[in-house]
Amino acid sequence: MQAFTRSPAEIFGYDIRYVIPLFQRPYVWDEELQWAPLWADVRTVAENILNAPVGYLGPQASPHFLGAIVLDQPLVPTGYIAVRNVVDGQQRLTTLQLLLDAAQWVAQQHGAPVDAQALRALVQNTPAITQQRWEIFKVWPTDRDQAAFEAAMDDDQEVPSELAATRIAQAHAFFVKEITAWATATDGPADPVPRIRTLAQTLRDHLKLVVIDLEPGDNAQVIFETLNHRGAPLLAADLMKNFVFQLAGAHDADVVGLYRKYWQDLDSDYWRARVARGRQYVPRVDIFVNHWMVARFLKEVPADRIFTAFRDEVRAGKLEIEPLLADLDAGAKTFATLDSWPVDSAVGQFRYRALQALDSAVVTPLLLWLLRWPEKEMPARQRDKALRSFESWLVRRTLCRLTAKDINRLVLDLLREMNAAGPANAGDVVERYLAAQTADSRVWPSDDVVRTALETEPLYKSLLRARLRMVLEAIEDNRRTAKSEEARCPRGLTVEHVLPQAWREHWTTGITSESDAAERDSLMHTLGNLTLVNGRLNPALSNRPWTDEQALERGLGPTGKRTELAKHSTLKLNADLVHGAATAWDHDLIRARTAELTEAVLEIWPAPQDLAPRAVPAQRDPLPAGDEPSAEGKYQPLTQWLLAQAAEELPITFDDLEDVLGTPLAPSARRHPPYWYSPSNSLGKAIAAAGFKATGVNLNAERLVLRRK
């Protein structure tokens, strides 16, 4: 390859077309990171020229370096406009053309015709020698951006409303606005012509790029990968796309046809949008291709090695491009439509319960693998059996507080087992494989193990709120019939204690000793004392005595907690609760309801009856009185709750934390990210006392990740 330093006048000053292949990523530069800094640099050079002393060779000013572009030269028949394919630097070249055209438009409105013509020569080829309308442009972007680019570069008409929100149209409008304001500034010369002439001179001659021309035999893909860190970082999917279509072109495949059939949708805003993955926000397309590759290649694919793993698999397997792209496209359609499955289907339930509520995205490859097969190859009953078996395994282990550290390897092993056996009996394979596991990190808890765990487990403290809410929702769903007004339990309800956490205020009847109080405290967070309500109960109402008579006796108004709970809920869960406790809510009723709801859990998430009974690992004991860590006041419940967690990382929302605390967060926690990281305030002390630290605080999304130190 050959590298030369060139100015825009040298790059665009003759009839030539710089074509961005359609498999390159779309235009992604924005105002904050690229347009505004570029304009600031160009403006500085222009002002330096305006203020520089004039020498023998004209005003002296240092040029501004814009970076590098890599070009490949395809064969073009004699008599046609010269063409260069842009291997790297398409964002830079597109932006430079938009800037030059915006300056040309301002020069046409406020400057001298000669300057407007000089700039027009850098954005348009000679019309007489063009054969297609788009050949007039010096740069021709990838197909997704072509309509917006053509509209933005047309000085004779407004950009259509449907294209005005595109980044290309916005970039052109930004440069027009900034150049106009600078050229016609009231604190500058009254005549804008000198400023515009200086700007034209700057844009033509005082900007520099390194132009790397590839020679025959140069590997365009290797050079592309080496330079991909420039400007806006490339997505893993961008690198994959470039690689696979370069390969397709080398084998004389129909690159345009393959791209439009299999990849074009992946370049849409939906796929490039950033979504939460743990403490990070990652483009949706990169999350998808990571899961798809695990399901496709049956190998672990680290999130930071998606492209290299893909490239190595394609090279080692000598895979055919079209079948590979077809499989990727089918997987993308499956992934994009996961939320369209009925909520009461096995797929819809698995998506909500496993992927969302249990926040176990690592099992997504399993779901993609099961959904890739048509009914004739994998009967729906086998698919559903596989999902329900895995969901049961996952929920039971979560309720028993068993580790999730080995789940990624378990998913891989399951995928290999199913792949070897074929799709026809996938459900049988999953159930048989999970039932045979004996390691602590993989065992499927039996009914007796779950009963033993839930009998005393303080679920309110040991489960994230979304997980606990999902379990109670599933119990409610299980109690509803087809005749219910609503077939499914509403989402987003609040988890409520029946016996309130502040029971000492109005619930001391029958408590005659410290052991009675300790027993009540131990039962307070168990499954039998928890329910769902349609909205947050007023704390004053939530803490009232159970019956109306007790409320009247204490001068608290005409209604007790039982009446208020019935008033705030239409759930079967609460109707049964209120009906079964007409006069009191005591320890025996809590234990009985825990046993009753546990049986519902075992019915919703069944397991093979011949599972080997294995002891549940010892739970963390509550801190003895007087041994609490040095967390202050209202934040002690957070410390206690964190100490009960088994996970290394806890993605959590601000609302979840307020549920744990039973009180609102301090206003500073919602306004200032540093508040979460300070070891000196009460919140920071509570988190540190449990051995955790706050990371990835996002005030807009109101979420963060608590990570074990």
XYZ file of C-alpha atoms in Angstrom:
709
model
C 0.000 0.000 0.000
C 1.028 3.623 -0.477
C 0.328 6.492 1.904
C 0.278 10.196 0.998
C -0.815 13.376 2.749
C -3.529 15.067 0.728
C -5.735 18.163 1.033
C -9.470 18.175 0.144
C -8.568 20.004 -3.082
C -6.284 17.098 -4.028
C -8.788 14.420 -2.962
C -11.932 15.935 -4.504
C -10.544 18.409 -7.038
C -11.147 16.263 -10.118
C -13.950 14.009 -11.341
C -13.951 10.960 -9.060
C -16.345 8.882 -7.009
C -15.546 7.567 -3.528
C -18.015 4.722 -3.048
C -18.791 3.338 0.397
C -19.654 -0.363 0.001
C -23.185 -1.211 1.093
C -21.909 -3.621 3.738
C -20.128 -0.820 5.592
C -21.879 0.539 8.650
C -24.243 3.509 8.241
C -23.386 7.079 9.184
C -23.128 7.325 13.000
C -21.162 10.493 13.810
C -22.935 13.046 15.998
C -22.717 16.682 17.076
C -21.150 16.279 20.508
C -18.339 13.902 19.637
C -17.551 14.752 16.006
C -19.384 17.616 14.226
C -18.835 20.317 16.847
C -15.146 19.465 17.476
C -14.493 19.322 13.704
C -16.126 22.693 13.114
C -14.219 24.195 16.070
C -10.937 22.994 14.544
C -11.810 24.300 11.063
C -12.947 27.644 12.469
C -9.700 27.993 14.442
C -7.603 27.430 11.302
C -9.713 29.945 9.342
C -9.407 32.574 12.078
C -5.659 31.996 12.295
C -5.439 32.661 8.558
C -7.550 35.801 8.909
C -5.272 37.097 11.658
C -1.951 35.838 10.255
C 0.599 38.251 8.743
C 0.653 38.111 4.969
C 3.951 36.886 3.576
C 5.327 36.363 0.100
C 3.339 33.138 -0.280
C 0.183 34.454 1.398
C -1.101 34.092 4.964
C 0.820 31.539 7.017
C -1.138 29.074 9.180
C -0.606 25.491 10.320
C -2.889 22.938 8.612
C -5.263 20.751 10.576
C -4.882 16.959 10.360
C -8.194 15.055 10.005
C -6.956 11.478 10.177
C -6.580 8.700 7.622
C -8.690 7.048 4.962
C -8.045 3.731 3.224
C -9.016 3.303 -0.429
C -9.163 0.350 -2.774
C -9.205 0.813 -6.564
C -11.641 -1.400 -8.486
C -11.391 -1.927 -12.223
C -13.344 0.769 -14.099
C -13.877 0.648 -17.883
C -12.211 3.338 -19.958
C -14.351 6.441 -20.332
C -16.053 6.127 -16.949
C -15.450 8.312 -13.886
C -12.641 7.015 -11.696
C -13.846 5.115 -8.637
C -12.309 4.328 -5.263
C -13.922 1.975 -2.750
C -13.669 3.272 0.812
C -12.219 0.553 3.041
C -11.897 2.763 6.117
C -12.737 6.395 6.825
C -16.271 6.559 5.412
C -17.518 8.554 8.429
C -14.756 11.100 7.894
C -15.245 11.409 4.138
C -19.036 11.704 4.421
C -18.755 14.396 7.093
C -16.196 16.320 5.076
C -18.519 16.334 2.064
C -21.425 17.570 4.195
C -19.199 20.327 5.602
C -17.981 21.357 2.128
C -21.522 21.420 0.735
C -22.804 23.440 3.708
C -19.992 25.964 3.194
C -20.811 26.094 -0.515
C -24.470 26.853 0.277
C -23.497 29.662 2.693
C -21.057 31.057 0.114
C -23.833 31.039 -2.448
C -26.109 32.985 -0.068
C -23.627 35.408 1.507
C -20.333 35.229 -0.398
C -18.819 35.716 -3.802
C -19.808 33.450 -6.736
C -16.181 32.466 -7.317
C -15.907 31.014 -3.784
C -19.207 29.156 -4.102
C -18.032 27.678 -7.407
C -14.659 26.665 -5.930
C -16.431 24.741 -3.173
C -19.015 23.243 -5.546
C -16.174 21.718 -7.543
C -15.240 19.704 -4.418
C -18.696 18.146 -3.976
C -19.976 17.622 -7.525
C -18.580 15.933 -10.606
C -19.033 17.397 -14.089
C -22.678 16.650 -14.978
C -21.894 16.077 -18.660
C -19.812 12.969 -17.969
C -22.137 11.292 -15.443
C -24.379 8.430 -16.538
C -26.516 8.000 -13.388
C -27.912 10.802 -11.245
C -25.903 9.726 -8.173
C -22.613 9.869 -10.066
C -22.753 13.646 -9.636
C -21.607 13.174 -6.031
C -17.935 12.808 -5.124
C -18.872 10.540 -2.203
C -21.706 8.010 -2.389
C -22.656 6.483 0.981
C -23.971 3.051 1.859
C -27.531 2.363 0.737
C -29.241 3.128 4.050
C -27.892 6.721 3.913
C -28.235 7.438 0.197
C -31.676 9.077 0.248
C -30.762 11.366 3.142
C -27.396 12.251 1.588
C -28.943 13.076 -1.782
C -31.595 15.263 -0.112
C -29.106 17.074 2.129
C -26.751 17.818 -0.761
C -29.554 19.210 -2.927
C -29.372 22.996 -2.523
C -32.577 23.626 -4.463
C -35.115 22.020 -2.124
C -35.876 21.371 1.537
C -34.979 18.029 3.064
C -38.210 15.952 3.239
C -39.658 15.627 6.744
C -39.191 11.858 6.772
C -35.430 12.343 6.279
C -34.893 15.433 8.436
C -34.175 13.392 11.582
C -31.390 11.342 9.986
C -27.875 12.043 11.194
C -26.750 12.993 7.701
C -29.461 15.662 7.357
C -28.788 16.878 10.887
C -25.041 17.122 10.233
C -25.592 19.217 7.093
C -28.040 21.489 8.959
C -25.586 21.850 11.842
C -22.754 22.987 9.546
C -25.021 25.406 7.652
C -26.133 26.986 10.927
C -22.618 27.254 12.404
C -20.977 28.556 9.213
C -23.729 31.133 8.678
C -23.431 32.369 12.270
C -19.646 32.624 11.993
C -19.587 34.300 8.574
C -22.237 36.885 9.487
C -21.209 37.493 13.103
C -22.060 41.000 14.273
C -18.698 41.363 16.008
C -16.829 40.537 12.792
C -16.356 42.466 9.543
C -19.534 43.972 8.126
C -18.862 42.206 4.832
C -18.996 38.384 5.179
C -17.227 37.796 1.853
C -13.654 37.876 3.273
C -14.583 35.379 5.978
C -16.263 33.035 3.519
C -13.298 33.278 1.146
C -10.934 32.424 3.995
C -13.120 29.499 5.003
C -13.134 28.220 1.410
C -9.347 28.483 1.327
C -9.137 26.634 4.647
C -11.395 23.824 3.507
C -9.607 23.406 0.185
C -5.978 23.660 1.203
C -5.418 23.729 4.971
C -7.038 20.456 6.006
C -4.962 17.309 5.583
C -5.735 13.605 5.452
C -3.456 10.619 5.085
C -4.724 8.716 2.051
C -3.712 5.056 2.016
C -4.099 3.508 -1.435
C -4.138 -0.268 -1.456
C -2.152 -2.097 -4.074
C -2.913 -5.486 -5.678
C -2.403 -8.193 -3.044
C -3.091 -5.960 -0.029
C -5.561 -7.492 2.421
C -8.300 -4.861 2.804
C -9.948 -6.675 5.747
C -6.752 -6.805 7.833
C -6.146 -3.097 7.264
C -9.784 -2.339 8.066
C -9.528 -4.206 11.385
C -6.268 -2.456 12.261
C -7.762 0.997 11.721
C -11.233 0.382 13.175
C -10.528 2.316 16.372
C -10.662 5.694 14.643
C -13.653 8.020 15.107
C -16.797 6.367 16.500
C -15.881 2.813 17.606
C -17.038 0.059 15.294
C -19.509 -2.470 16.590
C -18.528 -6.127 16.627
C -21.330 -6.608 14.092
C -19.737 -3.970 11.821
C -16.498 -5.933 11.768
C -18.362 -9.178 11.132
C -20.303 -7.605 8.275
C -17.217 -6.170 6.627
C -15.388 -9.476 6.929
C -18.151 -11.705 5.594
C -18.992 -9.475 2.617
C -15.345 -8.964 1.726
C -15.132 -12.742 1.682
C -18.289 -13.013 -0.404
C -16.909 -10.492 -2.900
C -13.671 -12.423 -3.176
C -15.721 -15.473 -4.234
C -17.671 -13.476 -6.835
C -20.935 -13.785 -4.877
C -23.807 -11.349 -5.346
C -22.761 -9.032 -2.503
C -25.618 -6.568 -3.029
C -28.217 -9.325 -3.128
C -26.813 -11.077 -0.044
C -26.667 -7.841 1.929
C -30.212 -6.779 1.116
C -31.633 -10.230 1.761
C -29.844 -11.128 4.976
C -28.152 -8.134 6.633
C -29.860 -4.876 5.727
C -32.268 -4.994 8.672
C -29.359 -5.359 11.125
C -28.204 -1.862 10.157
C -31.462 -0.295 11.383
C -31.756 1.972 14.418
C -33.529 -0.818 16.326
C -30.492 -3.067 16.185
C -27.901 -0.337 16.758
C -29.718 1.054 19.823
C -27.869 0.561 23.110
C -29.640 -1.554 25.720
C -28.698 -2.591 29.239
C -26.436 -5.596 29.731
C -25.498 -5.750 33.385
C -23.763 -2.485 34.226
C -23.110 -1.594 30.588
C -25.181 -0.309 27.691
C -24.371 -2.308 24.566
C -25.739 -2.175 20.994
C -28.587 -4.650 20.688
C -27.053 -6.195 17.574
C -23.836 -7.089 19.421
C -25.819 -8.720 22.231
C -27.758 -10.732 19.674
C -24.771 -11.924 17.640
C -23.052 -12.983 20.862
C -26.012 -15.216 21.812
C -26.442 -16.421 18.229
C -22.793 -17.461 17.958
C -22.998 -19.523 21.161
C -26.087 -21.301 19.814
C -24.582 -21.682 16.309
C -21.014 -22.739 17.119
C -21.674 -24.382 20.530
C -18.718 -22.562 22.056
C -18.321 -19.885 24.692
C -17.886 -16.467 23.058
C -16.527 -13.726 25.360
C -18.297 -10.407 24.830
C -15.000 -8.686 23.992
C -14.032 -11.287 21.346
C -17.204 -11.551 19.273
C -15.642 -10.601 15.953
C -12.395 -12.532 16.329
C -14.314 -15.643 17.406
C -16.625 -15.291 14.392
C -13.732 -14.780 11.983
C -11.861 -17.789 13.365
C -14.925 -20.036 13.123
C -15.618 -19.018 9.522
C -12.011 -19.540 8.490
C -11.534 -22.831 10.336
C -14.816 -24.320 9.170
C -14.610 -22.934 5.630
C -18.286 -22.117 6.003
C -20.457 -21.237 3.039
C -21.455 -17.598 3.241
C -25.109 -17.709 2.179
C -26.248 -20.505 4.547
C -24.383 -18.770 7.377
C -26.056 -15.422 6.622
C -29.442 -17.128 6.293
C -29.014 -18.681 9.741
C -27.970 -15.328 11.204
C -30.974 -13.611 9.626
C -33.371 -16.264 10.949
C -31.862 -15.921 14.423
C -32.241 -12.128 14.296
C -35.912 -12.416 13.384
C -36.426 -14.858 16.262
C -34.610 -12.597 18.716
C -36.506 -9.472 17.611
C -39.894 -11.138 18.037
C -39.386 -12.792 21.432
C -41.771 -10.334 23.059
C -44.553 -11.216 20.593
C -45.139 -14.674 22.081
C -48.340 -14.979 24.171
C -47.649 -14.348 27.849
C -49.156 -17.707 28.803
C -47.073 -19.696 26.291
C -43.998 -21.601 27.408
C -41.821 -19.252 25.347
C -43.521 -16.096 26.674
C -43.265 -17.300 30.261
C -39.635 -18.339 29.858
C -38.712 -14.970 28.363
C -40.338 -13.051 31.216
C -39.384 -15.309 34.097
C -35.910 -16.496 33.126
C -34.530 -13.715 30.930
C -36.162 -10.699 32.561
C -37.197 -11.372 36.155
C -34.304 -13.703 36.970
C -32.016 -11.533 34.809
C -30.415 -14.654 33.346
C -29.586 -13.500 29.812
C -26.877 -16.165 29.629
C -29.604 -18.735 28.843
C -30.703 -16.848 25.693
C -28.647 -19.130 23.366
C -30.674 -22.072 24.655
C -33.905 -20.286 23.744
C -32.585 -19.312 20.294
C -31.503 -22.895 19.607
C -34.921 -24.274 20.550
C -36.748 -21.713 18.413
C -34.657 -22.257 15.299
C -36.377 -25.542 14.388
C -39.668 -25.846 12.491
C -42.522 -27.860 14.007
C -41.836 -30.878 11.776
C -38.325 -31.204 13.219
C -39.034 -30.184 16.816
C -42.614 -30.720 18.034
C -43.923 -27.804 20.086
C -44.494 -30.093 23.077
C -40.800 -31.008 23.112
C -39.761 -27.352 22.832
C -42.116 -26.382 25.652
C -40.970 -29.289 27.811
C -37.353 -28.175 27.391
C -38.184 -24.597 28.399
C -40.350 -25.593 31.369
C -37.743 -28.044 32.613
C -34.977 -25.463 32.466
C -37.219 -22.794 34.001
C -38.030 -25.133 36.889
C -34.329 -25.893 37.388
C -33.517 -22.177 37.394
C -36.346 -21.020 39.671
C -35.885 -23.820 42.199
C -32.175 -23.103 42.474
C -32.891 -19.386 42.869
C -35.388 -20.001 45.678
C -32.890 -22.302 47.414
C -30.160 -19.666 46.963
C -27.860 -22.009 45.043
C -25.005 -20.582 43.017
C -25.467 -19.460 39.400
C -21.741 -19.304 38.636
C -21.693 -22.423 36.450
C -24.798 -21.657 34.414
C -22.968 -20.522 31.246
C -21.072 -23.824 31.030
C -24.253 -25.758 31.812
C -26.029 -24.034 28.916
C -23.169 -24.959 26.583
C -23.232 -28.572 27.731
C -26.997 -28.687 27.226
C -26.695 -27.216 23.733
C -24.138 -29.862 22.792
C -26.333 -32.635 24.219
C -29.382 -31.428 22.279
C -27.367 -30.877 19.117
C -25.956 -34.406 19.275
C -29.374 -35.967 19.942
C -31.218 -33.858 17.376
C -34.212 -31.575 17.864
C -36.993 -34.171 17.863
C -36.564 -35.080 21.551
C -35.108 -31.826 22.897
C -37.448 -31.681 25.909
C -36.646 -35.218 26.984
C -32.923 -34.518 26.602
C -33.078 -31.358 28.744
C -35.105 -32.998 31.518
C -32.928 -36.117 31.571
C -29.684 -34.138 31.536
C -30.687 -31.753 34.318
C -32.078 -34.569 36.464
C -28.756 -36.425 36.222
C -26.661 -33.543 37.567
C -25.147 -34.096 41.012
C -22.659 -31.242 41.449
C -23.703 -28.501 43.870
C -23.454 -25.981 41.018
C -25.868 -27.999 38.838
C -28.221 -30.048 40.999
C -31.959 -29.714 40.372
C -33.507 -29.243 43.853
C -36.122 -31.847 44.734
C -39.531 -31.055 46.258
C -38.334 -31.815 49.789
C -35.278 -29.619 49.360
C -37.436 -26.702 48.205
C -39.894 -27.244 51.075
C -37.070 -27.220 53.595
C -35.540 -24.072 52.113
C -38.766 -22.075 51.903
C -39.952 -23.030 55.371
C -37.597 -20.502 56.960
C -36.037 -18.626 54.024
C -36.466 -14.808 54.364
C -37.307 -14.392 50.677
C -37.978 -10.666 50.975
C -34.368 -10.162 52.040
C -32.671 -12.833 49.941
C -34.332 -12.251 46.538
C -34.161 -9.209 44.310
C -37.580 -7.610 44.197
C -38.189 -8.447 40.521
C -37.545 -12.144 41.235
C -39.796 -12.248 44.273
C -42.526 -10.377 42.390
C -42.320 -12.917 39.545
C -42.795 -15.843 41.964
C -45.874 -14.248 43.526
C -47.239 -13.370 40.061
C -46.834 -16.996 38.992
C -48.755 -18.165 42.083
C -51.521 -15.665 41.284
C -51.631 -16.884 37.658
C -51.898 -20.440 38.903
C -54.961 -19.557 41.009
C -56.862 -17.817 38.245
C -59.256 -19.649 35.975
C -60.368 -19.029 32.420
C -63.421 -17.260 33.871
C -61.338 -14.638 35.645
C -61.795 -11.088 34.404
C -58.078 -10.961 33.694
C -56.413 -14.155 32.572
C -52.984 -13.145 33.883
C -51.715 -11.307 36.910
C -50.907 -7.651 36.150
C -47.207 -6.782 35.981
C -45.412 -4.243 38.140
C -47.311 -4.780 41.388
C -45.766 -4.001 44.755
C -44.589 -6.710 47.134
C -46.289 -6.149 50.488
C -45.775 -7.649 53.951
C -49.019 -8.851 55.526
C -47.524 -8.628 59.005
C -45.767 -5.271 58.518
C -42.062 -4.749 59.055
C -42.966 -2.118 61.654
C -45.101 -4.647 63.543
C -44.047 -3.298 66.947
C -46.213 -0.236 66.317
C -49.634 -1.939 66.355
C -49.023 -5.709 66.247
C -47.687 -6.611 69.716
C -50.711 -8.674 70.809
C -49.502 -12.106 71.940
C -45.841 -11.070 72.211
C -44.866 -11.805 75.810
C -41.127 -12.461 75.534
C -38.021 -11.721 73.514
C -38.255 -15.189 71.966
C -41.768 -14.381 70.712
C -40.472 -11.185 69.136
C -37.506 -13.015 67.567
C -39.888 -15.636 66.149
C -42.063 -12.920 64.643
C -39.009 -11.243 63.110
C -37.899 -14.564 61.594
C -41.319 -15.158 60.011
C -41.838 -11.623 58.754
C -39.886 -12.017 55.463
C -40.957 -15.603 54.657
C -43.138 -16.505 51.680
C -46.304 -16.913 53.735
C -46.215 -13.299 54.931
C -45.790 -11.773 51.474
C -48.327 -10.743 48.878
C -48.899 -8.310 46.002
C -50.959 -5.130 45.959
C -52.141 -3.025 43.028
C -50.468 0.092 44.358
C -48.273 1.104 47.241
C -50.318 1.124 50.439
C -50.026 4.272 52.467
C -47.463 3.316 55.168
C -49.856 4.428 57.875
C -52.519 2.054 56.513
C -50.037 -0.732 55.820
C -48.910 -0.755 59.461
C -52.431 -0.797 60.969
C -53.702 -3.679 63.084
C -55.260 -6.584 61.206
C -58.972 -6.123 62.015
C -61.317 -3.141 61.936
C -62.143 -3.698 65.623
C -58.482 -3.454 66.624
C -58.094 -0.271 64.570
C -61.093 1.319 66.288
C -59.817 0.335 69.716
C -56.557 2.164 69.036
C -58.281 5.226 67.611
C -56.834 4.629 64.116
C -60.060 4.941 62.162
C -62.679 2.455 61.013
C -60.515 0.059 58.972
C -57.728 -2.342 59.754
C -55.019 -3.854 57.544
C -57.304 -6.703 56.420
C -59.921 -4.323 55.042
C -57.318 -2.036 53.466
C -55.589 -4.985 51.816
C -58.876 -6.205 50.356
C -59.679 -2.679 49.188
C -56.365 -2.268 47.360
C -56.387 -5.615 45.585
C -58.453 -7.687 43.186
C -56.014 -10.594 43.262
C -57.044 -14.166 44.084
C -53.937 -14.319 46.226
C -55.348 -11.655 48.531
C -58.961 -12.788 48.375
C -57.877 -16.187 49.729
C -55.660 -14.519 52.326
C -58.394 -12.226 53.650
C -60.983 -15.032 53.629
C -58.745 -17.370 55.619
C -57.822 -14.875 58.345
C -61.033 -13.243 59.436
C -60.048 -12.461 63.038
C -56.251 -12.517 63.235
C -53.005 -12.897 61.339
C -50.561 -14.819 63.510
C -47.499 -17.033 63.401
C -49.401 -20.244 62.753
C -51.246 -18.709 59.798
C -47.972 -17.426 58.330
C -46.431 -20.894 58.552
C -49.529 -22.501 57.082
C -49.594 -20.045 54.197
C -45.867 -20.583 53.559
C -46.524 -24.319 53.268
C -49.544 -23.684 51.019
C -47.686 -21.321 48.675
C -44.688 -23.660 48.605
C -46.915 -26.407 47.242
C -48.097 -23.959 44.580
C -44.466 -23.257 43.671
C -43.784 -26.989 43.313
C -46.856 -27.342 41.093
C -45.899 -24.390 38.862
C -42.279 -25.530 38.526
C -42.413 -29.339 38.752
C -39.379 -31.589 38.699
C -38.916 -35.339 38.127
C -39.981 -37.274 41.211
C -36.849 -39.418 41.279
C -34.460 -36.514 41.917
C -31.858 -37.392 44.530
C -32.501 -35.428 47.761
C -29.480 -33.220 48.379
C -28.997 -30.865 51.283
C -29.239 -27.157 50.610
C -26.005 -25.311 51.493
C -26.217 -23.439 54.783
C -27.791 -19.997 54.529
C -26.231 -16.890 55.977
C -27.456 -16.431 59.530
C -28.865 -13.025 60.450
C -26.410 -10.849 62.281
C -26.599 -11.278 66.073
C -27.984 -8.318 67.964
C -25.277 -5.767 68.572
C -23.042 -7.055 65.777
C -24.521 -4.996 62.958
C -21.961 -3.331 60.642
C -21.464 0.394 60.987
C -24.324 1.341 58.668
C -26.419 4.209 59.906
C -30.111 4.214 60.798
C -32.469 3.665 57.902
C -29.805 2.024 55.716
C -29.272 -0.988 57.993
C -31.935 -3.023 56.114
C -29.867 -2.598 52.942
C -26.769 -4.014 54.642
C -28.740 -6.951 55.998
C -30.300 -7.608 52.605
C -26.954 -7.505 50.803
C -25.435 -9.910 53.319
C -28.152 -12.389 52.389
C -27.284 -12.323 48.671
C -25.264 -15.056 46.984
C -24.569 -13.324 43.655
C -21.331 -11.531 42.851
C -23.165 -8.786 40.933
C -26.643 -7.408 41.556
C -28.214 -5.259 38.798
C -30.854 -3.276 40.667
C -33.155 -0.288 40.232
C -33.602 2.628 42.606
C -37.191 1.481 43.216
C -35.945 -1.961 44.241
C -33.583 -0.372 46.743
C -36.402 1.705 48.178
C -38.424 -1.499 48.567
C -35.539 -3.031 50.505
C -35.146 0.062 52.676
C -38.834 0.648 53.163
C -38.159 4.359 52.741
C -37.183 6.741 49.894
C -33.555 7.230 48.909
C -31.928 10.535 49.769
C -32.517 13.181 47.028
C -28.755 13.332 46.373
C -28.792 9.666 45.370
C -31.099 10.507 42.456
C -29.228 13.635 41.393
C -25.495 13.076 41.858
C -23.641 9.896 40.739
C -20.670 10.553 43.100
C -23.043 10.132 46.057
C -23.126 6.372 45.371
C -19.366 6.045 45.414
C -18.673 8.011 48.586
C -17.544 5.852 51.538
C -18.473 8.576 54.033
C -22.255 8.955 53.634
C -24.803 6.580 55.188
C -25.666 4.880 51.896
C -22.023 4.228 51.036
C -21.363 2.864 54.527
C -24.323 0.493 54.281
C -23.155 -0.869 50.933
C -19.508 -1.188 52.057
C -20.511 -2.845 55.344
C -21.950 -5.748 53.355
C -18.799 -6.096 51.262
C -20.236 -4.505 48.109
C -19.521 -1.403 46.069
C -21.662 0.601 43.661
C -20.781 0.570 39.957
C -22.401 1.649 36.689
C -24.755 4.190 38.273
C -27.187 5.493 35.627
C -29.361 8.327 36.921
C -31.478 8.490 33.747
C -32.384 4.802 33.879
C -32.414 4.876 37.703
C -30.390 1.694 38.000
C -26.929 0.537 39.041
C -24.952 -2.606 39.756
C -23.831 -3.574 43.257
C -20.677 -5.665 42.926
C -19.008 -7.723 45.620
C -15.548 -6.391 46.486
